[in-house]
């Protein structure tokens, strides 16, 4: 039973009625293509709508969860009680000189494309990361020896008091898959990236190279949340999993990718429980064989 349905009217002052999604299937909003329904799903198109949505949730003690495009997310089969606020409609992007300002819902590939268009270098590493700017700042996303901390100038966030503040790069405390935003449970509104002027052809060649490497090594043909585990210090998760004899190992529709053991994939008809059971099995085997603890990189929400 949707116990938060009764709060639908509170959001009618902020959204049109057809913009307030009730019992929305989260499997349609995350890359894994699994997960039960969210009681209420909202997709603000302005920062004002976002701030007002959070205020309504706080005033009425409604649990709320901020998501981007669901590329690094696993929602459990029981779904999410409360409100999910999806930021992908906050997608304005601007350039000024060697700076790019992008709202939280802008896809990283679109920032990379804009950088290429303006012959700006430094953002090539993110051309294949399927996440949004908000999620990337939240977890200091990175790939191919690049990460957000290397290119960000500042981020605009909503703090725990509902105020919009600007935090510069040093204050963001960006580390390996962590940030002040994550620790303080702030909400990213936008970010400004500081890049360098480069040569369009060289930038394009680098993007093409990274795209080719990603297509060759990653199981992009299957639903997944990208790299399932954080990199343990001194090791590579995929290598540990492969050496544990788990390449291709499956539980129901969930499997360790044959192409890259660091990826758990939905090979067809998987449930969130099967994915979680497989993650736990991999953690257990790697811990027993190598004494190394694997921690999920994927964010897990909802209830069984």
PDB file of C-alpha atoms in Angstrom:
ATOM      1  CA  UNK A   1       0.000   0.000   0.000  1.00  0.00           C
ATOM      2  CA  UNK A   2       1.245   3.461  -0.930  1.00  0.00           C
ATOM      3  CA  UNK A   3       1.195   5.231   2.422  1.00  0.00           C
ATOM      4  CA  UNK A   4       2.457   8.473   0.891  1.00  0.00           C
ATOM      5  CA  UNK A   5      -0.281   8.820  -1.741  1.00  0.00           C
ATOM      6  CA  UNK A   6      -2.126  11.143   0.646  1.00  0.00           C
ATOM      7  CA  UNK A   7       0.665  13.702   0.226  1.00  0.00           C
ATOM      8  CA  UNK A   8       0.120  14.013  -3.523  1.00  0.00           C
ATOM      9  CA  UNK A   9      -1.930  17.183  -3.082  1.00  0.00           C
ATOM     10  CA  UNK A  10       0.975  18.931  -1.356  1.00  0.00           C
ATOM     11  CA  UNK A  11       2.927  18.764  -4.613  1.00  0.00           C
ATOM     12  CA  UNK A  12       0.056  20.056  -6.788  1.00  0.00           C
ATOM     13  CA  UNK A  13       1.056  23.598  -5.893  1.00  0.00           C
ATOM     14  CA  UNK A  14       4.471  22.920  -7.437  1.00  0.00           C
ATOM     15  CA  UNK A  15       3.732  20.548 -10.340  1.00  0.00           C
ATOM     16  CA  UNK A  16       0.966  19.856 -12.837  1.00  0.00           C
ATOM     17  CA  UNK A  17      -1.024  16.800 -11.788  1.00  0.00           C
ATOM     18  CA  UNK A  18       0.312  14.642 -14.653  1.00  0.00           C
ATOM     19  CA  UNK A  19       3.871  15.464 -13.561  1.00  0.00           C
ATOM     20  CA  UNK A  20       3.350  13.759 -10.203  1.00  0.00           C
ATOM     21  CA  UNK A  21       3.997  10.065 -10.805  1.00  0.00           C
ATOM     22  CA  UNK A  22       2.378   7.652  -8.320  1.00  0.00           C
ATOM     23  CA  UNK A  23       3.618   4.056  -7.884  1.00  0.00           C
ATOM     24  CA  UNK A  24       6.200   4.701 -10.593  1.00  0.00           C
ATOM     25  CA  UNK A  25       8.205   1.653 -11.695  1.00  0.00           C
ATOM     26  CA  UNK A  26      11.809   2.361 -10.819  1.00  0.00           C
ATOM     27  CA  UNK A  27      12.920  -0.343 -13.240  1.00  0.00           C
ATOM     28  CA  UNK A  28      12.170   2.227 -15.957  1.00  0.00           C
ATOM     29  CA  UNK A  29      14.478   4.772 -14.367  1.00  0.00           C
ATOM     30  CA  UNK A  30      17.661   2.815 -13.601  1.00  0.00           C
ATOM     31  CA  UNK A  31      20.190   1.153 -15.893  1.00  0.00           C
ATOM     32  CA  UNK A  32      19.889  -2.226 -14.150  1.00  0.00           C
ATOM     33  CA  UNK A  33      16.218  -2.406 -15.290  1.00  0.00           C
ATOM     34  CA  UNK A  34      15.078  -3.837 -11.956  1.00  0.00           C
ATOM     35  CA  UNK A  35      13.348  -2.552  -8.830  1.00  0.00           C
ATOM     36  CA  UNK A  36       9.913  -2.009  -7.383  1.00  0.00           C
ATOM     37  CA  UNK A  37       7.828   1.171  -7.493  1.00  0.00           C
ATOM     38  CA  UNK A  38       8.450   4.541  -5.890  1.00  0.00           C
ATOM     39  CA  UNK A  39       5.460   5.899  -3.983  1.00  0.00           C
ATOM     40  CA  UNK A  40       5.904   9.289  -5.667  1.00  0.00           C
ATOM     41  CA  UNK A  41       8.344  10.358  -8.366  1.00  0.00           C
ATOM     42  CA  UNK A  42       8.955  14.007  -9.220  1.00  0.00           C
ATOM     43  CA  UNK A  43      11.105  15.477 -11.997  1.00  0.00           C
ATOM     44  CA  UNK A  44      11.657  19.186 -11.368  1.00  0.00           C
ATOM     45  CA  UNK A  45      12.479  21.393 -14.340  1.00  0.00           C
ATOM     46  CA  UNK A  46      13.660  24.370 -12.295  1.00  0.00           C
ATOM     47  CA  UNK A  47      15.826  24.831  -9.224  1.00  0.00           C
ATOM     48  CA  UNK A  48      12.845  26.500  -7.550  1.00  0.00           C
ATOM     49  CA  UNK A  49      10.765  23.353  -8.033  1.00  0.00           C
ATOM     50  CA  UNK A  50      13.586  21.260  -6.608  1.00  0.00           C
ATOM     51  CA  UNK A  51      13.946  23.437  -3.512  1.00  0.00           C
ATOM     52  CA  UNK A  52      10.173  23.530  -2.967  1.00  0.00           C
ATOM     53  CA  UNK A  53       9.909  19.739  -3.345  1.00  0.00           C
ATOM     54  CA  UNK A  54      12.550  19.182  -0.680  1.00  0.00           C
ATOM     55  CA  UNK A  55      10.845  21.716   1.606  1.00  0.00           C
ATOM     56  CA  UNK A  56       7.498  19.902   1.315  1.00  0.00           C
ATOM     57  CA  UNK A  57       9.164  16.581   2.121  1.00  0.00           C
ATOM     58  CA  UNK A  58      10.956  17.980   5.159  1.00  0.00           C
ATOM     59  CA  UNK A  59       7.891  19.820   6.497  1.00  0.00           C
ATOM     60  CA  UNK A  60       5.798  16.653   6.300  1.00  0.00           C
ATOM     61  CA  UNK A  61       8.463  14.130   7.351  1.00  0.00           C
ATOM     62  CA  UNK A  62       8.329  12.407   3.975  1.00  0.00           C
ATOM     63  CA  UNK A  63      11.466  10.404   3.135  1.00  0.00           C
ATOM     64  CA  UNK A  64      12.984  11.662  -0.106  1.00  0.00           C
ATOM     65  CA  UNK A  65      15.768  10.445  -2.365  1.00  0.00           C
ATOM     66  CA  UNK A  66      17.657  12.353  -5.042  1.00  0.00           C
ATOM     67  CA  UNK A  67      18.633  10.490  -8.206  1.00  0.00           C
ATOM     68  CA  UNK A  68      20.088  11.312 -11.605  1.00  0.00           C
ATOM     69  CA  UNK A  69      19.628   9.001 -14.577  1.00  0.00           C
ATOM     70  CA  UNK A  70      20.052   5.845 -12.496  1.00  0.00           C
ATOM     71  CA  UNK A  71      23.326   4.690 -14.022  1.00  0.00           C
ATOM     72  CA  UNK A  72      24.932   3.901 -10.653  1.00  0.00           C
ATOM     73  CA  UNK A  73      21.823   2.819  -8.780  1.00  0.00           C
ATOM     74  CA  UNK A  74      20.122  -0.392  -7.683  1.00  0.00           C
ATOM     75  CA  UNK A  75      16.556  -0.235  -6.382  1.00  0.00           C
ATOM     76  CA  UNK A  76      15.338  -3.197  -4.357  1.00  0.00           C
ATOM     77  CA  UNK A  77      12.307  -5.239  -5.434  1.00  0.00           C
ATOM     78  CA  UNK A  78      10.033  -3.739  -2.783  1.00  0.00           C
ATOM     79  CA  UNK A  79      10.534  -0.272  -4.203  1.00  0.00           C
ATOM     80  CA  UNK A  80      10.995   3.038  -2.434  1.00  0.00           C
ATOM     81  CA  UNK A  81       8.733   4.427   0.264  1.00  0.00           C
ATOM     82  CA  UNK A  82       8.429   8.175   0.039  1.00  0.00           C
ATOM     83  CA  UNK A  83       9.445  10.535  -2.744  1.00  0.00           C
ATOM     84  CA  UNK A  84      12.072  10.113  -5.451  1.00  0.00           C
ATOM     85  CA  UNK A  85      13.252  13.382  -6.997  1.00  0.00           C
ATOM     86  CA  UNK A  86      14.838  12.795 -10.382  1.00  0.00           C
ATOM     87  CA  UNK A  87      17.052  15.623 -11.631  1.00  0.00           C
ATOM     88  CA  UNK A  88      17.478  14.808 -15.322  1.00  0.00           C
ATOM     89  CA  UNK A  89      15.191  17.687 -16.368  1.00  0.00           C
ATOM     90  CA  UNK A  90      17.623  20.148 -14.805  1.00  0.00           C
ATOM     91  CA  UNK A  91      19.745  20.064 -17.923  1.00  0.00           C
ATOM     92  CA  UNK A  92      20.887  23.564 -18.800  1.00  0.00           C
ATOM     93  CA  UNK A  93      24.490  23.893 -19.974  1.00  0.00           C
ATOM     94  CA  UNK A  94      26.448  27.078 -20.713  1.00  0.00           C
ATOM     95  CA  UNK A  95      29.998  27.970 -21.723  1.00  0.00           C
ATOM     96  CA  UNK A  96      32.032  31.102 -21.082  1.00  0.00           C
ATOM     97  CA  UNK A  97      35.651  31.130 -22.121  1.00  0.00           C
ATOM     98  CA  UNK A  98      37.234  27.952 -20.777  1.00  0.00           C
ATOM     99  CA  UNK A  99      34.458  27.399 -18.218  1.00  0.00           C
ATOM    100  CA  UNK A 100      31.428  25.129 -18.607  1.00  0.00           C
ATOM    101  CA  UNK A 101      28.499  25.483 -16.216  1.00  0.00           C
ATOM    102  CA  UNK A 102      26.121  22.533 -16.160  1.00  0.00           C
ATOM    103  CA  UNK A 103      23.045  21.817 -14.069  1.00  0.00           C
ATOM    104  CA  UNK A 104      22.871  18.629 -12.029  1.00  0.00           C
ATOM    105  CA  UNK A 105      20.865  16.654 -14.586  1.00  0.00           C
ATOM    106  CA  UNK A 106      23.201  17.239 -17.525  1.00  0.00           C
ATOM    107  CA  UNK A 107      24.779  14.018 -18.780  1.00  0.00           C
ATOM    108  CA  UNK A 108      28.563  13.871 -18.575  1.00  0.00           C
ATOM    109  CA  UNK A 109      28.719  12.869 -22.231  1.00  0.00           C
ATOM    110  CA  UNK A 110      26.959  16.139 -23.083  1.00  0.00           C
ATOM    111  CA  UNK A 111      29.505  18.133 -21.085  1.00  0.00           C
ATOM    112  CA  UNK A 112      32.235  16.244 -22.951  1.00  0.00           C
ATOM    113  CA  UNK A 113      30.543  17.008 -26.287  1.00  0.00           C
ATOM    114  CA  UNK A 114      30.226  20.699 -25.393  1.00  0.00           C
ATOM    115  CA  UNK A 115      33.908  20.788 -24.441  1.00  0.00           C
ATOM    116  CA  UNK A 116      34.816  19.258 -27.804  1.00  0.00           C
ATOM    117  CA  UNK A 117      32.610  21.791 -29.598  1.00  0.00           C
ATOM    118  CA  UNK A 118      34.478  24.622 -27.883  1.00  0.00           C
ATOM    119  CA  UNK A 119      37.925  22.951 -28.287  1.00  0.00           C
ATOM    120  CA  UNK A 120      38.305  22.635 -24.519  1.00  0.00           C
ATOM    121  CA  UNK A 121      40.399  19.791 -23.146  1.00  0.00           C
ATOM    122  CA  UNK A 122      40.352  18.051 -19.773  1.00  0.00           C
ATOM    123  CA  UNK A 123      36.923  16.444 -19.818  1.00  0.00           C
ATOM    124  CA  UNK A 124      37.680  13.650 -22.294  1.00  0.00           C
ATOM    125  CA  UNK A 125      37.925  11.052 -19.492  1.00  0.00           C
ATOM    126  CA  UNK A 126      34.195  11.410 -18.808  1.00  0.00           C
ATOM    127  CA  UNK A 127      32.967  10.957 -22.378  1.00  0.00           C
ATOM    128  CA  UNK A 128      31.783   7.417 -21.687  1.00  0.00           C
ATOM    129  CA  UNK A 129      30.580   7.747 -18.099  1.00  0.00           C
ATOM    130  CA  UNK A 130      26.783   7.420 -18.314  1.00  0.00           C
ATOM    131  CA  UNK A 131      26.026   9.489 -15.206  1.00  0.00           C
ATOM    132  CA  UNK A 132      24.922  13.065 -14.626  1.00  0.00           C
ATOM    133  CA  UNK A 133      26.836  16.060 -13.307  1.00  0.00           C
ATOM    134  CA  UNK A 134      25.069  15.836  -9.952  1.00  0.00           C
ATOM    135  CA  UNK A 135      25.980  12.202  -9.438  1.00  0.00           C
ATOM    136  CA  UNK A 136      29.518  12.789 -10.693  1.00  0.00           C
ATOM    137  CA  UNK A 137      30.155  15.534  -8.143  1.00  0.00           C
ATOM    138  CA  UNK A 138      28.433  13.499  -5.413  1.00  0.00           C
ATOM    139  CA  UNK A 139      30.854  10.589  -5.845  1.00  0.00           C
ATOM    140  CA  UNK A 140      33.790  12.270  -7.590  1.00  0.00           C
ATOM    141  CA  UNK A 141      33.307  10.126 -10.667  1.00  0.00           C
ATOM    142  CA  UNK A 142      36.338   9.150 -12.668  1.00  0.00           C
ATOM    143  CA  UNK A 143      37.727   6.954 -15.417  1.00  0.00           C
ATOM    144  CA  UNK A 144      40.900   6.522 -17.450  1.00  0.00           C
ATOM    145  CA  UNK A 145      43.125   8.425 -14.992  1.00  0.00           C
ATOM    146  CA  UNK A 146      40.766  11.387 -14.841  1.00  0.00           C
ATOM    147  CA  UNK A 147      38.276  12.452 -12.178  1.00  0.00           C
ATOM    148  CA  UNK A 148      35.912  15.289 -11.403  1.00  0.00           C
ATOM    149  CA  UNK A 149      38.230  16.801  -8.773  1.00  0.00           C
ATOM    150  CA  UNK A 150      40.743  17.580 -11.534  1.00  0.00           C
ATOM    151  CA  UNK A 151      38.341  19.741 -13.559  1.00  0.00           C
ATOM    152  CA  UNK A 152      35.758  21.205 -11.195  1.00  0.00           C
ATOM    153  CA  UNK A 153      35.998  24.833 -10.088  1.00  0.00           C
ATOM    154  CA  UNK A 154      32.962  24.931  -7.795  1.00  0.00           C
ATOM    155  CA  UNK A 155      29.566  23.407  -7.170  1.00  0.00           C
ATOM    156  CA  UNK A 156      26.255  24.987  -6.276  1.00  0.00           C
ATOM    157  CA  UNK A 157      24.416  22.853  -3.716  1.00  0.00           C
ATOM    158  CA  UNK A 158      21.401  22.824  -1.439  1.00  0.00           C
ATOM    159  CA  UNK A 159      22.678  22.390   2.104  1.00  0.00           C
ATOM    160  CA  UNK A 160      20.981  20.655   5.032  1.00  0.00           C
ATOM    161  CA  UNK A 161      19.135  23.864   5.925  1.00  0.00           C
ATOM    162  CA  UNK A 162      17.652  24.223   2.455  1.00  0.00           C
ATOM    163  CA  UNK A 163      19.967  27.084   1.482  1.00  0.00           C
ATOM    164  CA  UNK A 164      21.692  27.257  -1.886  1.00  0.00           C
ATOM    165  CA  UNK A 165      25.415  27.739  -1.344  1.00  0.00           C
ATOM    166  CA  UNK A 166      28.540  27.606  -3.499  1.00  0.00           C
ATOM    167  CA  UNK A 167      31.400  25.295  -2.509  1.00  0.00           C
ATOM    168  CA  UNK A 168      34.777  25.569  -4.227  1.00  0.00           C
ATOM    169  CA  UNK A 169      36.938  22.631  -5.240  1.00  0.00           C
ATOM    170  CA  UNK A 170      39.053  22.539  -2.088  1.00  0.00           C
ATOM    171  CA  UNK A 171      35.996  22.660   0.181  1.00  0.00           C
ATOM    172  CA  UNK A 172      34.288  19.830  -1.723  1.00  0.00           C
ATOM    173  CA  UNK A 173      36.651  17.287  -0.126  1.00  0.00           C
ATOM    174  CA  UNK A 174      36.735  15.206  -3.288  1.00  0.00           C
ATOM    175  CA  UNK A 175      38.367  11.814  -2.760  1.00  0.00           C
ATOM    176  CA  UNK A 176      38.052   8.341  -4.207  1.00  0.00           C
ATOM    177  CA  UNK A 177      34.290   7.984  -4.785  1.00  0.00           C
ATOM    178  CA  UNK A 178      33.498  10.428  -2.009  1.00  0.00           C
ATOM    179  CA  UNK A 179      32.874  14.129  -1.369  1.00  0.00           C
ATOM    180  CA  UNK A 180      31.555  16.595   1.161  1.00  0.00           C
ATOM    181  CA  UNK A 181      28.280  16.512  -0.788  1.00  0.00           C
ATOM    182  CA  UNK A 182      27.974  12.800  -0.037  1.00  0.00           C
ATOM    183  CA  UNK A 183      29.048  13.106   3.594  1.00  0.00           C
ATOM    184  CA  UNK A 184      26.758  16.047   4.383  1.00  0.00           C
ATOM    185  CA  UNK A 185      23.867  14.789   2.206  1.00  0.00           C
ATOM    186  CA  UNK A 186      23.798  17.995   0.190  1.00  0.00           C
ATOM    187  CA  UNK A 187      22.014  18.153  -3.176  1.00  0.00           C
ATOM    188  CA  UNK A 188      23.987  19.294  -6.217  1.00  0.00           C
ATOM    189  CA  UNK A 189      22.271  22.023  -8.239  1.00  0.00           C
ATOM    190  CA  UNK A 190      25.029  22.769 -10.748  1.00  0.00           C
ATOM    191  CA  UNK A 191      28.780  22.733 -11.233  1.00  0.00           C
ATOM    192  CA  UNK A 192      31.342  24.843 -13.034  1.00  0.00           C
ATOM    193  CA  UNK A 193      34.205  23.051 -14.750  1.00  0.00           C
ATOM    194  CA  UNK A 194      37.461  24.793 -15.591  1.00  0.00           C
ATOM    195  CA  UNK A 195      39.085  23.380 -18.709  1.00  0.00           C
ATOM    196  CA  UNK A 196      41.954  24.371 -20.996  1.00  0.00           C
ATOM    197  CA  UNK A 197      41.970  25.407 -24.612  1.00  0.00           C
ATOM    198  CA  UNK A 198      43.126  22.563 -26.813  1.00  0.00           C
ATOM    199  CA  UNK A 199      43.064  21.325 -30.383  1.00  0.00           C
ATOM    200  CA  UNK A 200      39.736  19.965 -31.599  1.00  0.00           C
ATOM    201  CA  UNK A 201      41.304  17.100 -33.543  1.00  0.00           C
ATOM    202  CA  UNK A 202      43.401  15.945 -30.582  1.00  0.00           C
ATOM    203  CA  UNK A 203      40.394  16.114 -28.271  1.00  0.00           C
ATOM    204  CA  UNK A 204      38.274  14.151 -30.727  1.00  0.00           C
ATOM    205  CA  UNK A 205      40.991  11.520 -31.138  1.00  0.00           C
ATOM    206  CA  UNK A 206      41.199  11.060 -27.369  1.00  0.00           C
ATOM    207  CA  UNK A 207      37.400  10.739 -27.084  1.00  0.00           C
ATOM    208  CA  UNK A 208      37.366   8.200 -29.927  1.00  0.00           C
ATOM    209  CA  UNK A 209      40.162   6.221 -28.269  1.00  0.00           C
ATOM    210  CA  UNK A 210      38.422   6.072 -24.879  1.00  0.00           C
ATOM    211  CA  UNK A 211      35.102   5.190 -26.504  1.00  0.00           C
ATOM    212  CA  UNK A 212      36.750   2.316 -28.365  1.00  0.00           C
ATOM    213  CA  UNK A 213      38.439   1.040 -25.208  1.00  0.00           C
ATOM    214  CA  UNK A 214      35.162   1.178 -23.301  1.00  0.00           C
ATOM    215  CA  UNK A 215      33.259  -0.698 -26.016  1.00  0.00           C
ATOM    216  CA  UNK A 216      35.966  -3.372 -26.220  1.00  0.00           C
ATOM    217  CA  UNK A 217      36.250  -4.011 -22.487  1.00  0.00           C
ATOM    218  CA  UNK A 218      32.852  -3.316 -20.952  1.00  0.00           C
ATOM    219  CA  UNK A 219      29.603  -5.313 -21.306  1.00  0.00           C
ATOM    220  CA  UNK A 220      27.598  -2.396 -22.650  1.00  0.00           C
ATOM    221  CA  UNK A 221      25.102  -4.733 -24.304  1.00  0.00           C
ATOM    222  CA  UNK A 222      23.631  -5.694 -20.903  1.00  0.00           C
ATOM    223  CA  UNK A 223      21.897  -3.633 -18.217  1.00  0.00           C
ATOM    224  CA  UNK A 224      24.275  -2.874 -15.351  1.00  0.00           C
ATOM    225  CA  UNK A 225      25.379  -0.065 -13.063  1.00  0.00           C
ATOM    226  CA  UNK A 226      28.910   0.080 -14.423  1.00  0.00           C
ATOM    227  CA  UNK A 227      31.726  -1.019 -12.133  1.00  0.00           C
ATOM    228  CA  UNK A 228      29.949  -2.816  -9.303  1.00  0.00           C
ATOM    229  CA  UNK A 229      32.704  -2.513  -6.702  1.00  0.00           C
ATOM    230  CA  UNK A 230      35.069   0.208  -5.583  1.00  0.00           C
ATOM    231  CA  UNK A 231      38.728  -0.440  -6.271  1.00  0.00           C
ATOM    232  CA  UNK A 232      40.344  -1.973  -3.154  1.00  0.00           C
ATOM    233  CA  UNK A 233      43.615  -0.281  -2.274  1.00  0.00           C
ATOM    234  CA  UNK A 234      46.455  -2.129  -3.961  1.00  0.00           C
ATOM    235  CA  UNK A 235      44.153  -4.337  -6.056  1.00  0.00           C
ATOM    236  CA  UNK A 236      41.724  -4.347  -8.964  1.00  0.00           C
ATOM    237  CA  UNK A 237      38.251  -5.650  -8.161  1.00  0.00           C
ATOM    238  CA  UNK A 238      37.780  -7.282 -11.556  1.00  0.00           C
ATOM    239  CA  UNK A 239      41.070  -9.179 -11.293  1.00  0.00           C
ATOM    240  CA  UNK A 240      40.242 -10.454  -7.795  1.00  0.00           C
ATOM    241  CA  UNK A 241      36.809 -11.619  -8.932  1.00  0.00           C
ATOM    242  CA  UNK A 242      38.237 -13.343 -11.994  1.00  0.00           C
ATOM    243  CA  UNK A 243      40.995 -15.005  -9.953  1.00  0.00           C
ATOM    244  CA  UNK A 244      38.324 -16.270  -7.555  1.00  0.00           C
ATOM    245  CA  UNK A 245      36.855 -18.215 -10.483  1.00  0.00           C
ATOM    246  CA  UNK A 246      33.692 -16.133 -10.628  1.00  0.00           C
ATOM    247  CA  UNK A 247      33.769 -14.873 -14.211  1.00  0.00           C
ATOM    248  CA  UNK A 248      30.368 -15.780 -15.702  1.00  0.00           C
ATOM    249  CA  UNK A 249      28.994 -16.967 -12.336  1.00  0.00           C
ATOM    250  CA  UNK A 250      25.270 -16.308 -12.138  1.00  0.00           C
ATOM    251  CA  UNK A 251      22.344 -16.351  -9.751  1.00  0.00           C
ATOM    252  CA  UNK A 252      19.093 -16.311 -11.675  1.00  0.00           C
ATOM    253  CA  UNK A 253      19.243 -13.514 -14.224  1.00  0.00           C
ATOM    254  CA  UNK A 254      22.185 -11.794 -12.524  1.00  0.00           C
ATOM    255  CA  UNK A 255      25.707 -12.649 -13.651  1.00  0.00           C
ATOM    256  CA  UNK A 256      29.331 -11.651 -13.344  1.00  0.00           C
ATOM    257  CA  UNK A 257      30.184 -10.409 -16.824  1.00  0.00           C
ATOM    258  CA  UNK A 258      32.247 -12.699 -19.042  1.00  0.00           C
ATOM    259  CA  UNK A 259      33.687  -9.590 -20.657  1.00  0.00           C
ATOM    260  CA  UNK A 260      34.736  -7.750 -17.486  1.00  0.00           C
ATOM    261  CA  UNK A 261      34.530  -9.434 -14.085  1.00  0.00           C
ATOM    262  CA  UNK A 262      34.167  -6.087 -12.335  1.00  0.00           C
ATOM    263  CA  UNK A 263      30.657  -5.775 -13.742  1.00  0.00           C
ATOM    264  CA  UNK A 264      27.555  -7.511 -12.415  1.00  0.00           C
ATOM    265  CA  UNK A 265      24.986  -7.526 -15.223  1.00  0.00           C
ATOM    266  CA  UNK A 266      21.321  -8.266 -15.732  1.00  0.00           C
ATOM    267  CA  UNK A 267      21.586 -10.918 -18.431  1.00  0.00           C
ATOM    268  CA  UNK A 268      17.799 -11.115 -18.663  1.00  0.00           C
ATOM    269  CA  UNK A 269      14.913 -11.114 -16.208  1.00  0.00           C
ATOM    270  CA  UNK A 270      17.022 -10.555 -13.103  1.00  0.00           C
ATOM    271  CA  UNK A 271      15.507  -9.329  -9.855  1.00  0.00           C
ATOM    272  CA  UNK A 272      17.195  -6.876  -7.535  1.00  0.00           C
ATOM    273  CA  UNK A 273      17.456  -9.669  -4.963  1.00  0.00           C
ATOM    274  CA  UNK A 274      19.368 -11.864  -7.395  1.00  0.00           C
ATOM    275  CA  UNK A 275      21.782  -9.002  -8.099  1.00  0.00           C
ATOM    276  CA  UNK A 276      22.256  -8.353  -4.384  1.00  0.00           C
ATOM    277  CA  UNK A 277      22.705 -12.063  -3.663  1.00  0.00           C
ATOM    278  CA  UNK A 278      25.354 -12.246  -6.380  1.00  0.00           C
ATOM    279  CA  UNK A 279      27.145  -9.173  -5.005  1.00  0.00           C
ATOM    280  CA  UNK A 280      27.179 -10.782  -1.546  1.00  0.00           C
ATOM    281  CA  UNK A 281      28.455 -14.088  -2.987  1.00  0.00           C
ATOM    282  CA  UNK A 282      31.297 -12.314  -4.806  1.00  0.00           C
ATOM    283  CA  UNK A 283      32.235 -10.402  -1.654  1.00  0.00           C
ATOM    284  CA  UNK A 284      32.260 -13.598   0.378  1.00  0.00           C
ATOM    285  CA  UNK A 285      34.400 -15.582  -2.088  1.00  0.00           C
ATOM    286  CA  UNK A 286      36.950 -12.807  -2.581  1.00  0.00           C
ATOM    287  CA  UNK A 287      37.203 -12.234   1.167  1.00  0.00           C
ATOM    288  CA  UNK A 288      37.755 -15.942   1.853  1.00  0.00           C
ATOM    289  CA  UNK A 289      40.301 -16.471  -0.920  1.00  0.00           C
ATOM    290  CA  UNK A 290      42.290 -13.238  -0.762  1.00  0.00           C
ATOM    291  CA  UNK A 291      41.349 -11.561   2.508  1.00  0.00           C
ATOM    292  CA  UNK A 292      40.209  -8.466   0.622  1.00  0.00           C
ATOM    293  CA  UNK A 293      36.884  -6.765   1.301  1.00  0.00           C
ATOM    294  CA  UNK A 294      34.997  -5.514  -1.726  1.00  0.00           C
ATOM    295  CA  UNK A 295      32.639  -2.582  -1.207  1.00  0.00           C
ATOM    296  CA  UNK A 296      29.852  -1.819  -3.686  1.00  0.00           C
ATOM    297  CA  UNK A 297      30.276   1.303  -5.756  1.00  0.00           C
ATOM    298  CA  UNK A 298      26.651   1.077  -6.811  1.00  0.00           C
ATOM    299  CA  UNK A 299      24.180   2.986  -4.620  1.00  0.00           C
ATOM    300  CA  UNK A 300      21.420   0.764  -3.190  1.00  0.00           C
ATOM    301  CA  UNK A 301      17.978   2.142  -2.335  1.00  0.00           C
ATOM    302  CA  UNK A 302      14.604   0.778  -1.291  1.00  0.00           C
ATOM    303  CA  UNK A 303      13.261  -2.187   0.590  1.00  0.00           C
ATOM    304  CA  UNK A 304      12.984  -5.919  -0.033  1.00  0.00           C
TER     305      UNK A 304
END
